[in-house]
Coordinates of C-alpha atoms in Angstrom, one line a residue:
D1 CA -24.5 -20.0 -5.7
P2 CA -25.5 -22.6 -8.4
Y3 CA -25.9 -19.8 -10.9
Q4 CA -22.2 -19.3 -11.0
L5 CA -21.9 -22.6 -12.8
G6 CA -23.5 -21.5 -16.1
L7 CA -24.8 -18.5 -18.1
V8 CA -28.3 -17.4 -17.3
Y9 CA -30.7 -15.1 -19.1
T10 CA -32.5 -12.1 -17.7
K11 CA -35.1 -9.7 -19.0
S12 CA -34.1 -6.4 -20.5
K13 CA -36.1 -3.2 -20.0
F14 CA -36.1 -2.7 -23.7
T15 CA -38.6 -4.4 -26.1
Y16 CA -38.4 -5.1 -29.8
P17 CA -40.8 -5.2 -31.6
G18 CA -43.1 -5.2 -28.6
Y19 CA -41.5 -8.3 -27.1
T20 CA -39.2 -8.3 -24.0
I21 CA -35.6 -9.0 -25.0
G22 CA -33.6 -11.5 -23.0
Y23 CA -29.9 -11.1 -22.5
I24 CA -27.0 -12.6 -20.5
N25 CA -26.5 -10.2 -17.6
N26 CA -23.0 -11.5 -16.5
N27 CA -19.5 -10.1 -16.7
T28 CA -18.0 -13.3 -15.3
I29 CA -17.2 -16.5 -17.2
P30 CA -18.8 -19.3 -15.3
N31 CA -16.9 -22.5 -14.4
K32 CA -18.9 -25.8 -14.5
D33 CA -16.0 -27.5 -12.7
L34 CA -16.0 -25.3 -9.6
K35 CA -15.6 -27.1 -6.4
P36 CA -17.1 -25.9 -3.1
T37 CA -14.8 -24.0 -0.7
R38 CA -13.5 -26.2 2.2
T39 CA -12.6 -24.4 5.4
N40 CA -11.0 -25.8 8.6
S41 CA -11.3 -23.3 11.4
F42 CA -10.5 -23.0 15.1
E43 CA -11.9 -20.3 17.4
I44 CA -11.6 -19.5 21.1
G45 CA -12.9 -16.6 23.0
I46 CA -13.9 -15.2 26.4
E47 CA -16.8 -12.9 27.4
T48 CA -16.9 -11.2 30.7
K49 CA -18.9 -8.4 32.4
F50 CA -18.0 -6.2 35.4
L51 CA -19.4 -3.5 37.7
N52 CA -23.0 -4.5 37.5
N53 CA -22.8 -4.9 33.7
R54 CA -21.4 -1.4 33.2
M55 CA -18.3 -2.9 31.6
G56 CA -18.1 -5.9 29.2
L57 CA -15.2 -7.4 27.4
D58 CA -15.3 -9.9 24.5
I59 CA -12.1 -11.3 23.1
T60 CA -12.0 -13.9 20.2
Y61 CA -9.0 -15.5 18.5
Y62 CA -9.5 -17.5 15.3
S63 CA -7.4 -19.5 12.8
Q64 CA -8.8 -20.5 9.5
K65 CA -7.4 -22.5 6.5
S66 CA -9.5 -22.3 3.3
K67 CA -9.0 -24.5 0.2
N68 CA -10.6 -24.2 -3.2
Q69 CA -11.7 -20.6 -2.5
I70 CA -13.9 -19.3 -5.3
M71 CA -12.4 -16.2 -6.8
G72 CA -12.9 -14.0 -9.8
M73 CA -9.7 -13.9 -11.8
A74 CA -9.3 -11.1 -14.2
S75 CA -9.9 -12.2 -17.8
S76 CA -8.7 -10.8 -21.1
W77 CA -11.0 -8.1 -22.4
T78 CA -11.1 -9.9 -25.8
S79 CA -13.1 -12.7 -24.2
G80 CA -16.0 -10.3 -23.7
Y81 CA -15.9 -10.8 -19.9
T82 CA -14.2 -9.1 -17.0
Y83 CA -13.5 -12.1 -14.8
R84 CA -13.5 -15.9 -14.8
L85 CA -14.2 -18.0 -11.8
I86 CA -11.6 -20.3 -10.4
N87 CA -10.8 -22.3 -7.3
A88 CA -7.9 -20.3 -5.9
G89 CA -5.8 -22.8 -3.9
E90 CA -5.1 -22.3 -0.2
I91 CA -5.3 -19.2 2.0
D92 CA -4.5 -19.1 5.7
N93 CA -6.3 -16.5 8.0
K94 CA -5.5 -15.7 11.6
G95 CA -7.1 -12.9 13.6
L96 CA -8.1 -11.3 16.8
E97 CA -11.3 -9.5 17.6
I98 CA -11.8 -7.4 20.8
A99 CA -15.0 -5.6 21.8
L100 CA -15.2 -3.4 24.9
N101 CA -18.6 -2.1 26.0
T102 CA -18.7 0.5 28.9
R103 CA -20.8 3.0 30.7
P104 CA -18.3 5.3 32.3
I105 CA -20.9 7.7 33.7
Q106 CA -24.4 7.0 35.0
T107 CA -26.5 9.4 37.1
K108 CA -30.2 10.0 37.6
D109 CA -30.5 12.2 34.5
F110 CA -27.3 11.6 32.5
S111 CA -25.4 8.6 31.1
W112 CA -22.4 8.1 28.8
D113 CA -22.0 4.9 26.8
L114 CA -18.7 4.1 25.1
N115 CA -18.2 1.0 23.0
L116 CA -14.9 0.2 21.3
N117 CA -14.0 -2.6 18.9
F118 CA -10.8 -3.8 17.3
S119 CA -10.1 -6.4 14.6
K120 CA -6.9 -7.6 13.1
N121 CA -6.6 -10.3 10.4
S122 CA -3.4 -11.7 8.9
N123 CA -3.8 -13.8 5.8
K124 CA -1.2 -15.6 3.6
V125 CA -1.6 -17.0 0.2
K126 CA -0.1 -20.5 0.6
R127 CA -0.8 -22.0 -2.8
L128 CA -2.6 -21.0 -6.0
V129 CA -4.3 -23.0 -8.8
D130 CA -2.0 -25.0 -11.1
D131 CA 1.0 -24.0 -9.0
M132 CA 0.9 -20.5 -10.2
D133 CA 3.1 -18.0 -8.3
M134 CA 0.6 -15.1 -8.8
F135 CA -2.7 -14.4 -10.5
E136 CA -4.4 -11.1 -11.2
L137 CA -7.5 -10.1 -9.3
E138 CA -7.9 -6.6 -10.8
K139 CA -5.9 -4.4 -13.2
A140 CA -5.4 -0.7 -13.1
S141 CA -6.0 1.5 -16.2
W142 CA -2.4 2.5 -16.4
L143 CA 1.2 1.3 -15.9
D144 CA 0.5 -2.4 -15.7
V145 CA -0.4 -2.2 -12.0
Q146 CA -2.6 -5.0 -10.6
V147 CA -4.1 -6.3 -7.4
A148 CA -3.0 -9.9 -7.1
A149 CA -2.9 -13.0 -5.0
K150 CA 0.8 -13.8 -4.7
V151 CA 2.2 -16.9 -3.0
G152 CA 3.9 -16.0 0.3
E153 CA 2.3 -12.6 0.5
N154 CA -0.8 -11.2 2.1
F155 CA -3.9 -11.5 -0.1
G156 CA -4.4 -8.3 -2.2
S157 CA -0.8 -7.5 -3.1
I158 CA -0.4 -4.4 -5.3
V159 CA 2.1 -5.4 -8.0
G160 CA 3.8 -3.4 -10.8
P161 CA 7.0 -2.0 -12.2
D162 CA 9.3 0.2 -10.1
F163 CA 12.4 2.3 -10.1
K164 CA 15.8 0.6 -10.4
R165 CA 17.5 0.8 -7.1
N166 CA 20.9 -0.1 -5.6
D167 CA 21.4 -2.5 -2.7
A168 CA 20.6 0.4 -0.2
G169 CA 17.3 1.0 -1.9
Q170 CA 18.3 4.3 -3.5
I171 CA 16.9 5.2 -6.9
L172 CA 19.4 5.0 -9.7
I173 CA 19.7 8.1 -12.0
N174 CA 20.8 7.9 -15.6
P175 CA 23.9 10.2 -15.8
S176 CA 23.1 11.1 -19.4
T177 CA 19.6 12.3 -18.9
G178 CA 19.3 13.1 -15.1
L179 CA 16.2 11.0 -15.0
P180 CA 15.5 7.8 -13.0
E181 CA 16.0 4.3 -14.4
Y182 CA 13.2 1.7 -14.3
D183 CA 12.7 -2.0 -13.7
K184 CA 9.7 -3.2 -15.7
S185 CA 9.4 -6.5 -13.9
N186 CA 6.8 -7.1 -11.2
H187 CA 7.5 -5.8 -7.7
V188 CA 5.2 -5.9 -4.7
L189 CA 4.5 -2.2 -4.2
G190 CA 2.0 -2.4 -1.4
N191 CA -1.0 -4.4 -0.1
A192 CA -4.7 -3.6 -0.2
S193 CA -5.6 -5.4 3.0
W194 CA -6.1 -3.5 6.2
K195 CA -3.5 -4.2 9.0
W196 CA -6.3 -3.6 11.5
T197 CA -9.7 -2.0 11.8
G198 CA -11.7 -0.6 14.6
G199 CA -14.7 1.4 15.6
V200 CA -15.9 3.7 18.3
T201 CA -19.6 4.2 19.2
T202 CA -20.5 6.8 21.9
T203 CA -23.8 7.9 23.2
L204 CA -24.6 10.8 25.5
T205 CA -28.0 10.8 27.1
Y206 CA -29.6 13.6 29.2
K207 CA -33.2 12.9 30.2
N208 CA -35.1 12.4 26.9
L209 CA -32.4 13.8 24.7
S210 CA -29.5 11.7 23.3
L211 CA -26.6 12.2 20.9
N212 CA -25.0 9.2 19.2
A213 CA -21.8 9.1 17.1
I214 CA -20.2 6.2 15.2
F215 CA -16.6 6.4 14.1
D216 CA -14.8 4.0 11.7
V217 CA -11.1 3.4 12.0
K218 CA -9.1 1.6 9.3
V219 CA -5.3 1.4 9.3
G220 CA -2.5 0.1 7.1
A221 CA -4.0 -0.7 3.6
D222 CA -2.3 0.8 0.5
L223 CA -4.1 2.5 -2.4
Y224 CA -2.7 3.2 -5.9
S225 CA -4.3 6.6 -6.8
M226 CA -4.5 7.2 -10.6
S227 CA -6.2 10.5 -9.9
A228 CA -2.9 11.6 -8.2
R229 CA -0.9 10.3 -11.1
A230 CA -3.0 12.3 -13.6
S231 CA -2.7 15.5 -11.5
Y232 CA 1.1 15.1 -11.5
E233 CA 1.4 14.3 -15.2
S234 CA -0.7 17.3 -16.1
G235 CA 1.3 19.6 -13.8
K236 CA -1.7 20.4 -11.6
A237 CA -0.2 19.0 -8.4
K238 CA 1.6 21.7 -6.3
Q239 CA 4.6 19.5 -5.9
T240 CA 5.3 19.9 -9.7
L241 CA 6.1 23.6 -9.1
A242 CA 9.4 22.7 -7.6
G243 CA 12.2 23.9 -9.9
R244 CA 9.8 25.3 -12.5
E245 CA 10.8 29.0 -12.3
D246 CA 14.5 28.1 -12.0
W247 CA 14.2 26.1 -15.2
Y248 CA 12.6 28.9 -17.0
K249 CA 15.4 31.3 -15.9
S250 CA 18.0 28.7 -17.0
E251 CA 16.3 28.5 -20.5
E252 CA 16.4 32.3 -20.8
Q253 CA 20.1 32.3 -20.0
R254 CA 20.7 29.6 -22.7
Q255 CA 18.8 31.5 -25.3
E256 CA 20.7 34.8 -24.4
A257 CA 23.9 32.8 -24.9
G258 CA 22.8 31.7 -28.3
I259 CA 23.1 28.0 -27.5
A260 CA 20.7 25.6 -29.2
K261 CA 18.4 23.5 -27.1
G262 CA 19.8 20.1 -26.3
S263 CA 23.4 21.2 -27.0
E264 CA 26.0 19.3 -25.0
S265 CA 27.9 22.6 -24.5
W266 CA 25.2 23.9 -22.2
K267 CA 24.6 22.8 -18.7
P268 CA 21.3 24.0 -17.1
T269 CA 21.8 26.4 -14.2
G270 CA 18.5 25.6 -12.5
G271 CA 15.5 23.3 -12.6
Y272 CA 14.5 20.1 -10.8
I273 CA 17.0 17.6 -9.3
A274 CA 15.5 14.1 -9.3
P275 CA 16.0 12.3 -5.9
G276 CA 18.4 9.5 -6.3
V277 CA 22.1 8.6 -6.9
I278 CA 24.4 8.1 -9.8
D279 CA 26.6 5.0 -10.1
N280 CA 30.3 5.9 -10.2
G281 CA 31.1 2.6 -11.8
D282 CA 33.4 1.5 -9.0
G283 CA 30.8 0.3 -6.5
T284 CA 30.2 3.7 -5.1
Y285 CA 27.5 6.3 -5.7
R286 CA 27.2 10.0 -5.6
K287 CA 24.1 12.1 -5.0
N288 CA 22.4 13.3 -8.2
D289 CA 23.1 16.9 -9.1
I290 CA 21.8 17.1 -12.6
Y291 CA 19.2 19.8 -13.3
V292 CA 16.3 18.7 -15.6
N293 CA 13.0 20.2 -16.8
P294 CA 10.4 19.5 -14.1
E295 CA 7.9 18.7 -16.8
D296 CA 10.3 16.0 -18.3
Y297 CA 10.8 14.5 -14.8
W298 CA 7.1 14.2 -13.9
M299 CA 6.0 13.0 -17.3
N300 CA 8.7 10.4 -17.2
V301 CA 7.9 9.2 -13.6
C302 CA 4.2 9.2 -14.2
R303 CA 4.5 6.9 -17.1
N304 CA 7.0 4.4 -15.5
A305 CA 6.9 4.4 -11.7
P306 CA 3.5 3.7 -10.1
S307 CA 5.1 3.4 -6.6
M308 CA 5.2 7.3 -6.5
F309 CA 1.4 7.2 -6.3
I310 CA 0.8 4.4 -3.8
Y311 CA -0.3 5.8 -0.5
D312 CA -1.0 4.5 3.0
N313 CA -4.8 4.8 3.0
S314 CA -5.4 4.9 6.8
Y315 CA -8.2 7.0 8.0
I316 CA -10.8 7.8 10.7
K317 CA -14.3 8.7 9.6
C318 CA -17.4 9.7 11.3
R319 CA -20.0 7.4 9.8
E320 CA -23.1 8.6 11.6
L321 CA -24.3 11.3 14.0
T322 CA -27.8 11.1 15.5
L323 CA -29.6 13.6 17.7
S324 CA -32.7 12.0 19.2
Y325 CA -35.6 13.1 21.4
N326 CA -38.0 10.7 23.1
V327 CA -41.3 12.5 23.4
P328 CA -42.6 12.1 27.0
Q329 CA -45.4 9.6 27.3
Q330 CA -47.8 12.2 28.9
W331 CA -47.6 14.2 25.7
L332 CA -48.9 11.3 23.6
K333 CA -52.3 9.8 23.1
K334 CA -53.0 6.5 24.7
A335 CA -52.8 4.7 21.3
I336 CA -49.2 5.6 20.9
N337 CA -46.7 3.8 23.2
G338 CA -43.6 5.8 22.1
L339 CA -42.4 8.5 19.8
T340 CA -38.8 9.3 18.9
I341 CA -37.8 12.1 16.6
S342 CA -34.2 12.0 15.3
L343 CA -31.9 14.2 13.1
V344 CA -29.5 11.9 11.3
A345 CA -26.3 12.7 9.4
R346 CA -24.4 9.9 7.6
N347 CA -20.8 10.3 6.5
P348 CA -20.8 13.9 7.8
F349 CA -17.0 14.4 8.0
I350 CA -13.5 12.8 7.9
V351 CA -11.7 13.1 11.2
W352 CA -8.3 12.3 9.7
K353 CA -6.9 10.7 6.6
N354 CA -3.4 10.1 5.2
I355 CA -4.1 10.1 1.5
P356 CA -4.3 13.6 -0.1
N357 CA -7.0 15.1 -2.2
I358 CA -9.4 12.1 -2.5
D359 CA -11.9 10.2 -0.3
P360 CA -10.1 7.2 1.2
D361 CA -13.2 5.1 0.4
S362 CA -12.6 5.7 -3.3
N363 CA -11.7 2.1 -4.4
Y364 CA -12.7 0.5 -7.7
N365 CA -14.8 -1.8 -5.6
N366 CA -14.8 -3.5 -2.2
T367 CA -13.7 -7.0 -3.5
T368 CA -11.0 -7.4 -6.1
G369 CA -10.6 -3.7 -6.8
M370 CA -9.5 -2.8 -3.3
G371 CA -6.3 -0.8 -3.6
L372 CA -7.0 0.9 -6.9
E373 CA -8.6 4.3 -7.5
Y374 CA -9.3 6.5 -10.5
G375 CA -11.8 9.3 -10.5
S376 CA -14.1 7.5 -8.1
M377 CA -17.0 9.4 -6.5
P378 CA -16.5 10.2 -2.7
S379 CA -18.8 8.7 -0.1
R380 CA -22.2 10.3 -0.2
K381 CA -23.2 12.5 2.7
S382 CA -26.8 12.4 3.7
Y383 CA -29.0 14.3 6.2
G384 CA -32.4 13.3 7.2
I385 CA -35.2 13.2 9.8
S386 CA -36.3 9.9 11.4
V387 CA -39.6 9.5 13.2
N388 CA -40.1 6.2 15.1
V389 CA -43.6 5.6 16.4
K390 CA -44.6 2.6 18.6
F391 CA -48.3 1.6 18.9

């Protein structure tokens, strides 16, 4: 797109005084030195049909190496722009695509068509611009989490701070506070790319009536849910109830004993025990057994550990349901060659999802913002009637 090389004006819907106002409609800093993307690719496939074309199989394998990919790199807000365009180094893609088309049942009045597809893509960031190790594609609103291209990782790494852990991966607990300790350096917490995707299309036809359903399957991508984080921080998530009543009882006992809040002479008798271990100082660890106020724990974690709110975003959705009726030709006038009346539902329901409380499609966007979510609207359901007339 040559318009990516410079700023362009567009017309505003506002006028002053009576004249159309022009403005720069662009949130991306252009780059006049952009180079075209260069791609070397290899592809091999096979397509076969069986049983009088009632079964077909299509398999494709591809390998692709792209250099100078044009990417929108996140820019400082002080620049007045959201992104700046760069040539992003070298990315390798390898993948497999399989499509199976079948008609398992066919009689005089009834047929069943079943089509399956599968796609798996593996990509690796081999090199970035100016020998950078990582650059930011999109940044979350909180906790310094970003979606990034990181050398040696799959494109779309979710990067941010994390808990401090021992060599066994156990969370380290501060023995003075009973709360987790944190490492503010960047860690790869997940990846926004799908491990594999697929789809199922099925059609049942009886005489002039047919029912068609389309299902979408996506597996393996991670999502950082800031909506989940907000619900935990405000105490609205049901998981924050754990230990709450026991802490209140412990506080009542402390007050009855006449001991001041925070006094070292008082040890809480109930509350929440943070998952993790305490370092004994001799290379061994013991399981944490310190009671804390659940509010203190969740406020502390929500402000320091985004990994608590990164979920596997796998799901299966019904994308479309269509019930159609082909009106018999003898019912139609000669000028009409065909009439089909359909009831159509789009995004009617979710068959299964792994992430709680939100729509799994709730990303910032489908490009650089994959893997980040905060208060996004769910996919819109729609219902309608379709009339298709052939003359």
